[in-house]
Amino acid sequence: MSALIEVRNVTRRFGTFTAVDNVSFDLPRGKVFGFLGPNGSGKSTTIRMLVGLLAPTSGRITGFESLDVTRDTERWKSRLGYMSQKFSLYLDLTVEENLRFFGAIYGVDRERVAERIDVLAKRLRFEDIRDQLTEGLSTGLRQRVALAAALLHEPELLFLDEPTGGVDPRGRRLFWDLIYELAADRGMTVLVTTHYMDEAEQCDRLAFILDGALIADGSPAELKRDLRDRIMEVSTSSSSGTSEFLGGVIPPRYSEVLRGTPRHSAWDPFAIVKELQGHPALEDLYLYGLTVRAVVRTGHTTRVRELLAGAAGSQPVEAEPSLEDVFVSLARKRVTEKEAVTA
């Protein structure tokens, strides 16, 4: 897989504070790359370096065949598009005026800008609001217009920073349909940051950053490999028709879920988690609705099966790991490694 951008041993310090620590990864050409990490992890600092707004303290970022982000900053910026997490549009301008303004900034001639606005307005479904002030638009519509502004000059690399935050499910689906089209049909490389794990699942590759360090890089399937066969879940149940749930009757919305399941006198998922949490055979244990989910330490599968069956009154089954499971596991490993170094 050819790389559009190569990041090699990049570090960024602010005084004595290291925000990004020796990070290396590739942005593959024509793919959707998810860049994930909690607030304060170094994600935004890395992106600022990638778009040429901040110079690395050390290391190199190269791409677009022969450009260096530090040496060829202006040429670099002309090859990419950026859609901010916060709205980058002028609220006192109409949609059309905003797009014409951004087209001029990108250096696209008026005739071509008009053509691009027509195409993007139709594709992003905002044709009927082009003469409206941006201030009066809903969050979803503003995001569509902001995306159009980032695409006016047909960039090779598109940065989408939390593009679907505050957008309804239908709007999210529209965004992702377009992202697939840009990457698959037009060969554009797309870097997405998101807190939605279901969106991260749809990326071709992912990178997780924590405390300034890259803790994982790979496809969703590759990142889940270590946890596969180590996730178990068990549905808890009760011994009576009225079944106690935290000292009361099971809420109506759960009654259908429990109907026909094995009965056990100790039905209380919270109590089961409290009882088993911290057991040496378990890496993690948590609730997923009315299901108790366990991450098994390597080599302790049989013991965990016995623990869950005894506590819940039904046999556990293997479950597919989620990217949330992956990130929590990687974060825990990172903390353990740091504690070992400082001990």
Coordinates of C-alpha atoms in Angstrom, one line a residue:
M1 CA 0.0 0.0 0.0
S2 CA 1.7 3.2 -1.2
A3 CA 1.9 6.1 1.3
L4 CA 0.8 9.6 0.4
I5 CA 2.3 11.0 3.7
E6 CA 5.1 9.6 5.8
V7 CA 5.6 10.6 9.4
R8 CA 8.9 9.6 10.9
N9 CA 10.0 9.9 14.5
V10 CA 8.1 13.1 15.0
T11 CA 8.3 14.8 18.4
R12 CA 6.8 18.1 19.4
R13 CA 7.8 19.9 22.7
F14 CA 6.4 23.0 24.3
G15 CA 9.1 24.0 26.7
T16 CA 9.7 21.0 29.0
F17 CA 6.3 19.4 28.0
T18 CA 6.4 16.7 25.3
A19 CA 3.0 16.8 23.5
V20 CA 4.0 14.2 20.8
D21 CA 6.7 11.7 21.5
N22 CA 8.6 10.0 18.6
V23 CA 5.5 9.2 16.5
S24 CA 5.8 7.3 13.2
F25 CA 3.1 6.2 10.7
D26 CA 2.0 6.4 7.1
L27 CA -1.2 7.9 5.6
P28 CA -2.0 5.4 2.8
R29 CA -3.0 6.8 -0.6
G30 CA -6.7 6.7 -1.4
K31 CA -7.7 5.3 2.0
V32 CA -9.7 6.4 5.0
F33 CA -7.4 6.7 8.0
G34 CA -8.9 7.1 11.5
F35 CA -6.8 8.9 14.0
L36 CA -8.2 8.3 17.5
G37 CA -7.3 9.4 21.0
P38 CA -8.8 11.1 24.0
N39 CA -8.6 14.8 24.7
G40 CA -5.1 15.8 25.6
S41 CA -3.5 12.8 24.0
G42 CA -1.5 14.7 21.4
K43 CA -3.9 14.1 18.5
S44 CA -4.6 17.8 17.7
T45 CA -0.9 18.7 18.0
T46 CA -0.1 15.9 15.5
I47 CA -2.7 17.1 13.1
R48 CA -1.5 20.7 13.3
M49 CA 2.0 19.4 12.3
L50 CA 0.5 17.4 9.5
V51 CA -1.3 20.4 8.0
G52 CA 1.7 22.7 8.3
L53 CA 0.5 24.9 11.1
L54 CA 3.2 23.7 13.6
A55 CA 6.7 22.6 13.0
P56 CA 8.0 19.4 14.6
T57 CA 10.7 19.8 17.2
S58 CA 12.4 16.8 15.7
G59 CA 11.6 14.2 13.0
R60 CA 10.2 14.6 9.5
I61 CA 6.9 14.7 7.7
T62 CA 7.1 14.2 4.0
G63 CA 4.7 13.4 1.2
F64 CA 3.0 14.4 -2.1
E65 CA 5.9 12.7 -3.9
S66 CA 8.7 15.0 -2.8
L67 CA 7.5 17.7 -0.4
D68 CA 8.6 18.3 3.2
V69 CA 6.0 20.0 5.4
T70 CA 8.6 22.2 7.1
R71 CA 10.6 23.2 3.9
D72 CA 7.6 23.4 1.4
T73 CA 4.9 24.6 3.7
E74 CA 2.8 26.7 1.3
R75 CA 2.9 24.1 -1.5
W76 CA 2.0 21.5 1.1
K77 CA -1.0 23.4 2.3
S78 CA -2.3 23.8 -1.3
R79 CA -2.6 20.0 -1.6
L80 CA -4.9 19.4 1.3
G81 CA -8.3 20.4 2.6
Y82 CA -9.3 20.8 6.2
M83 CA -12.7 20.8 7.9
S84 CA -12.5 22.0 11.5
Q85 CA -14.4 20.5 14.5
K86 CA -15.7 24.0 15.1
F87 CA -17.5 25.8 12.3
S88 CA -15.1 27.7 10.0
L89 CA -17.8 29.5 8.1
Y90 CA -18.7 33.2 8.4
L91 CA -22.2 33.3 9.9
D92 CA -23.1 36.7 8.4
L93 CA -22.5 35.5 4.9
T94 CA -24.8 33.3 2.8
V95 CA -23.9 29.7 1.9
E96 CA -23.0 30.9 -1.6
E97 CA -20.9 33.8 -0.4
N98 CA -19.0 31.6 2.0
L99 CA -18.1 29.1 -0.7
R100 CA -17.1 31.8 -3.2
F101 CA -14.9 33.4 -0.6
F102 CA -13.1 30.1 0.3
G103 CA -12.8 29.3 -3.4
A104 CA -10.9 32.6 -3.9
I105 CA -8.7 31.9 -0.9
Y106 CA -7.7 28.5 -2.5
G107 CA -6.9 30.3 -5.8
V108 CA -9.6 28.6 -7.8
D109 CA -10.9 30.8 -10.7
R110 CA -14.5 32.1 -10.5
E111 CA -15.8 29.9 -13.3
R112 CA -14.4 26.7 -11.8
V113 CA -15.7 27.7 -8.3
A114 CA -19.2 28.1 -9.7
E115 CA -19.0 24.6 -11.2
R116 CA -17.7 23.1 -8.0
I117 CA -20.4 24.8 -5.9
D118 CA -23.1 23.3 -8.2
V119 CA -21.6 19.8 -8.0
L120 CA -21.1 19.9 -4.2
A121 CA -24.4 21.5 -3.4
K122 CA -26.1 18.7 -5.3
R123 CA -24.0 15.9 -3.8
L124 CA -24.3 17.2 -0.2
R125 CA -28.0 18.2 -0.6
F126 CA -28.0 21.8 0.2
E127 CA -29.1 23.2 -3.2
D128 CA -32.1 24.9 -1.8
I129 CA -30.3 26.9 1.0
R130 CA -27.5 28.5 -1.0
D131 CA -29.0 32.0 -0.6
Q132 CA -29.6 31.6 3.1
L133 CA -27.4 33.1 5.9
T134 CA -25.2 30.4 7.5
E135 CA -26.1 31.7 10.9
G136 CA -29.7 30.3 10.6
L137 CA -28.7 26.8 9.4
S138 CA -28.9 23.6 11.6
T139 CA -25.7 21.9 12.8
G140 CA -26.0 19.2 10.1
L141 CA -26.4 21.7 7.2
R142 CA -23.5 23.9 8.4
Q143 CA -21.3 20.8 8.5
R144 CA -22.3 19.9 4.9
V145 CA -21.4 23.4 3.8
A146 CA -18.1 23.4 5.7
L147 CA -17.2 20.1 4.0
A148 CA -18.0 21.6 0.6
A149 CA -15.7 24.5 1.4
A150 CA -12.9 22.0 2.2
L151 CA -13.5 20.2 -1.1
L152 CA -13.7 23.2 -3.5
H153 CA -10.1 22.9 -4.7
E154 CA -10.2 19.1 -5.0
P155 CA -7.4 18.3 -2.5
E156 CA -5.4 15.1 -2.5
L157 CA -5.6 14.9 1.3
L158 CA -8.7 15.8 3.3
F159 CA -8.7 16.3 7.1
L160 CA -12.0 15.8 8.9
D161 CA -11.9 16.8 12.5
E162 CA -14.9 15.3 14.3
P163 CA -17.0 15.8 11.2
T164 CA -20.2 14.3 12.5
G165 CA -20.2 15.8 16.0
G166 CA -23.8 16.9 16.8
V167 CA -25.1 15.6 13.5
D168 CA -28.2 13.4 13.3
P169 CA -27.8 9.7 12.2
R170 CA -29.1 10.4 8.7
G171 CA -26.5 13.2 8.3
R172 CA -23.8 10.9 9.6
R173 CA -24.7 8.3 7.0
L174 CA -24.5 11.0 4.3
F175 CA -21.1 12.1 5.4
W176 CA -19.7 8.6 5.4
D177 CA -21.2 7.8 2.0
L178 CA -19.3 10.8 0.6
I179 CA -16.1 9.8 2.5
Y180 CA -16.2 6.3 0.8
E181 CA -16.8 7.9 -2.6
L182 CA -13.9 10.3 -2.2
A183 CA -11.5 7.6 -1.1
A184 CA -12.6 4.7 -3.3
D185 CA -13.8 6.4 -6.5
R186 CA -11.6 9.5 -6.6
G187 CA -8.4 8.3 -4.9
M188 CA -8.5 11.0 -2.2
T189 CA -6.8 10.2 1.1
V190 CA -9.1 11.1 4.1
L191 CA -7.9 11.5 7.7
V192 CA -10.8 11.4 10.2
T193 CA -10.8 12.0 13.9
T194 CA -13.9 10.7 15.7
H195 CA -15.1 9.6 19.1
Y196 CA -17.7 7.3 17.5
M197 CA -16.4 3.8 17.5
D198 CA -18.9 2.6 15.0
E199 CA -17.4 5.2 12.6
A200 CA -13.9 4.1 13.4
E201 CA -14.9 0.6 12.4
Q202 CA -15.4 1.9 8.9
C203 CA -11.9 3.2 8.4
D204 CA -9.3 1.3 6.3
R205 CA -6.6 1.9 8.9
L206 CA -6.5 3.3 12.4
A207 CA -3.9 4.8 14.7
F208 CA -4.4 5.2 18.5
I209 CA -2.5 7.9 20.3
L210 CA -2.3 8.3 24.1
D211 CA -0.1 10.5 26.2
G212 CA 1.7 11.7 23.1
A213 CA 2.7 8.2 22.0
L214 CA 1.3 6.0 19.2
I215 CA 0.1 2.9 20.9
A216 CA -1.3 1.0 17.9
D217 CA -1.5 1.3 14.1
G218 CA -3.3 -1.1 11.7
S219 CA -6.6 -2.1 10.2
P220 CA -9.6 -2.7 12.5
A221 CA -9.2 -6.4 12.0
E222 CA -5.5 -6.3 12.8
L223 CA -6.0 -4.3 16.0
K224 CA -8.7 -6.7 17.2
R225 CA -6.5 -9.8 16.7
D226 CA -4.9 -9.8 20.1
L227 CA -8.3 -9.8 21.8
R228 CA -10.0 -12.3 19.5
D229 CA -10.9 -15.4 21.5
R230 CA -10.4 -13.5 24.8
I231 CA -13.8 -11.8 25.0
M232 CA -16.7 -13.7 26.8
E233 CA -20.1 -12.5 27.7
V234 CA -23.0 -14.0 29.7
S235 CA -26.6 -12.9 30.0
T236 CA -27.8 -12.9 33.6
S237 CA -31.3 -14.0 34.6
S238 CA -33.6 -14.6 37.6
S239 CA -35.3 -17.4 39.5
S240 CA -38.8 -15.9 39.5
G241 CA -41.3 -14.4 37.2
T242 CA -41.0 -11.0 38.8
S243 CA -37.2 -11.2 39.1
E244 CA -35.4 -8.7 41.3
F245 CA -33.5 -6.0 39.6
L246 CA -31.6 -3.8 42.0
G247 CA -34.1 -4.6 44.7
G248 CA -37.2 -4.1 42.5
V249 CA -39.1 -5.5 39.5
I250 CA -37.4 -5.7 36.2
P251 CA -38.3 -2.7 34.0
P252 CA -40.8 -3.6 31.2
R253 CA -38.1 -2.8 28.5
Y254 CA -36.0 -5.7 29.8
S255 CA -38.8 -8.3 30.3
E256 CA -38.7 -9.4 26.7
V257 CA -34.9 -9.8 26.7
L258 CA -35.1 -12.1 29.8
R259 CA -38.0 -14.2 28.6
G260 CA -37.0 -17.8 28.1
T261 CA -33.5 -17.4 29.6
P262 CA -32.2 -19.8 32.3
R263 CA -33.2 -18.8 35.8
H264 CA -30.8 -18.2 38.6
S265 CA -31.4 -16.8 42.1
A266 CA -28.5 -14.4 41.9
W267 CA -29.8 -12.3 39.0
D268 CA -28.2 -8.9 39.4
P269 CA -25.6 -7.9 36.8
F270 CA -24.3 -5.2 39.0
A271 CA -23.7 -7.6 41.8
I272 CA -21.9 -10.1 39.5
V273 CA -19.6 -7.4 38.2
K274 CA -18.9 -6.3 41.8
E275 CA -18.2 -9.9 42.9
L276 CA -15.8 -10.8 40.0
Q277 CA -14.1 -7.4 39.4
G278 CA -10.4 -7.6 40.0
H279 CA -10.2 -11.4 39.8
P280 CA -6.6 -12.3 38.6
A281 CA -8.0 -14.3 35.6
L282 CA -9.8 -11.2 34.3
E283 CA -8.2 -8.3 32.4
D284 CA -11.5 -6.4 32.5
L285 CA -15.1 -6.9 33.4
Y286 CA -18.0 -4.6 32.5
L287 CA -21.7 -4.3 31.8
Y288 CA -23.0 -4.2 28.2
G289 CA -26.7 -3.6 28.7
L290 CA -27.9 -6.6 30.7
T291 CA -24.9 -8.6 29.5
V292 CA -21.7 -9.1 31.6
R293 CA -18.7 -8.9 29.4
A294 CA -15.3 -10.2 30.3
V295 CA -11.8 -9.8 28.8
V296 CA -9.9 -12.9 29.7
R297 CA -6.2 -13.0 30.6
T298 CA -4.2 -15.3 28.3
G299 CA -4.3 -18.9 29.5
H300 CA -7.3 -18.4 31.8
T301 CA -10.2 -19.2 29.5
T302 CA -11.5 -22.3 31.4
R303 CA -11.3 -20.5 34.8
V304 CA -13.3 -17.5 33.5
R305 CA -15.9 -19.8 32.0
E306 CA -16.4 -21.3 35.4
L307 CA -16.6 -18.0 37.1
L308 CA -19.2 -16.5 34.8
A309 CA -21.3 -19.6 34.7
G310 CA -21.3 -19.9 38.5
A311 CA -22.2 -16.2 39.0
A312 CA -24.8 -15.8 36.3
G313 CA -26.4 -19.2 36.1
S314 CA -25.9 -19.6 32.3
Q315 CA -22.9 -20.5 30.1
P316 CA -20.9 -17.7 28.7
V317 CA -20.2 -17.4 24.9
E318 CA -17.4 -15.9 23.0
A319 CA -18.0 -12.4 21.6
E320 CA -16.4 -10.3 18.9
P321 CA -14.1 -7.6 20.4
S322 CA -15.1 -4.0 19.7
L323 CA -12.6 -1.2 19.0
E324 CA -13.6 0.2 22.4
D325 CA -12.3 -3.1 23.9
V326 CA -9.1 -2.7 21.9
F327 CA -8.5 0.9 23.0
V328 CA -9.2 0.2 26.7
S329 CA -6.9 -2.8 26.6
L330 CA -4.1 -0.8 24.9
A331 CA -4.5 2.0 27.3
R332 CA -4.2 -0.3 30.3
K333 CA -1.1 -1.9 28.8
R334 CA 0.4 1.6 28.3
V335 CA -0.2 2.5 31.9
T336 CA 1.3 -0.8 33.1
E337 CA 4.4 -0.2 31.0
K338 CA 4.8 3.3 32.3
E339 CA 4.5 2.2 35.9
A340 CA 7.1 -0.5 35.3
V341 CA 9.5 2.1 34.0
T342 CA 9.0 4.4 36.9
A343 CA 9.0 1.7 39.6

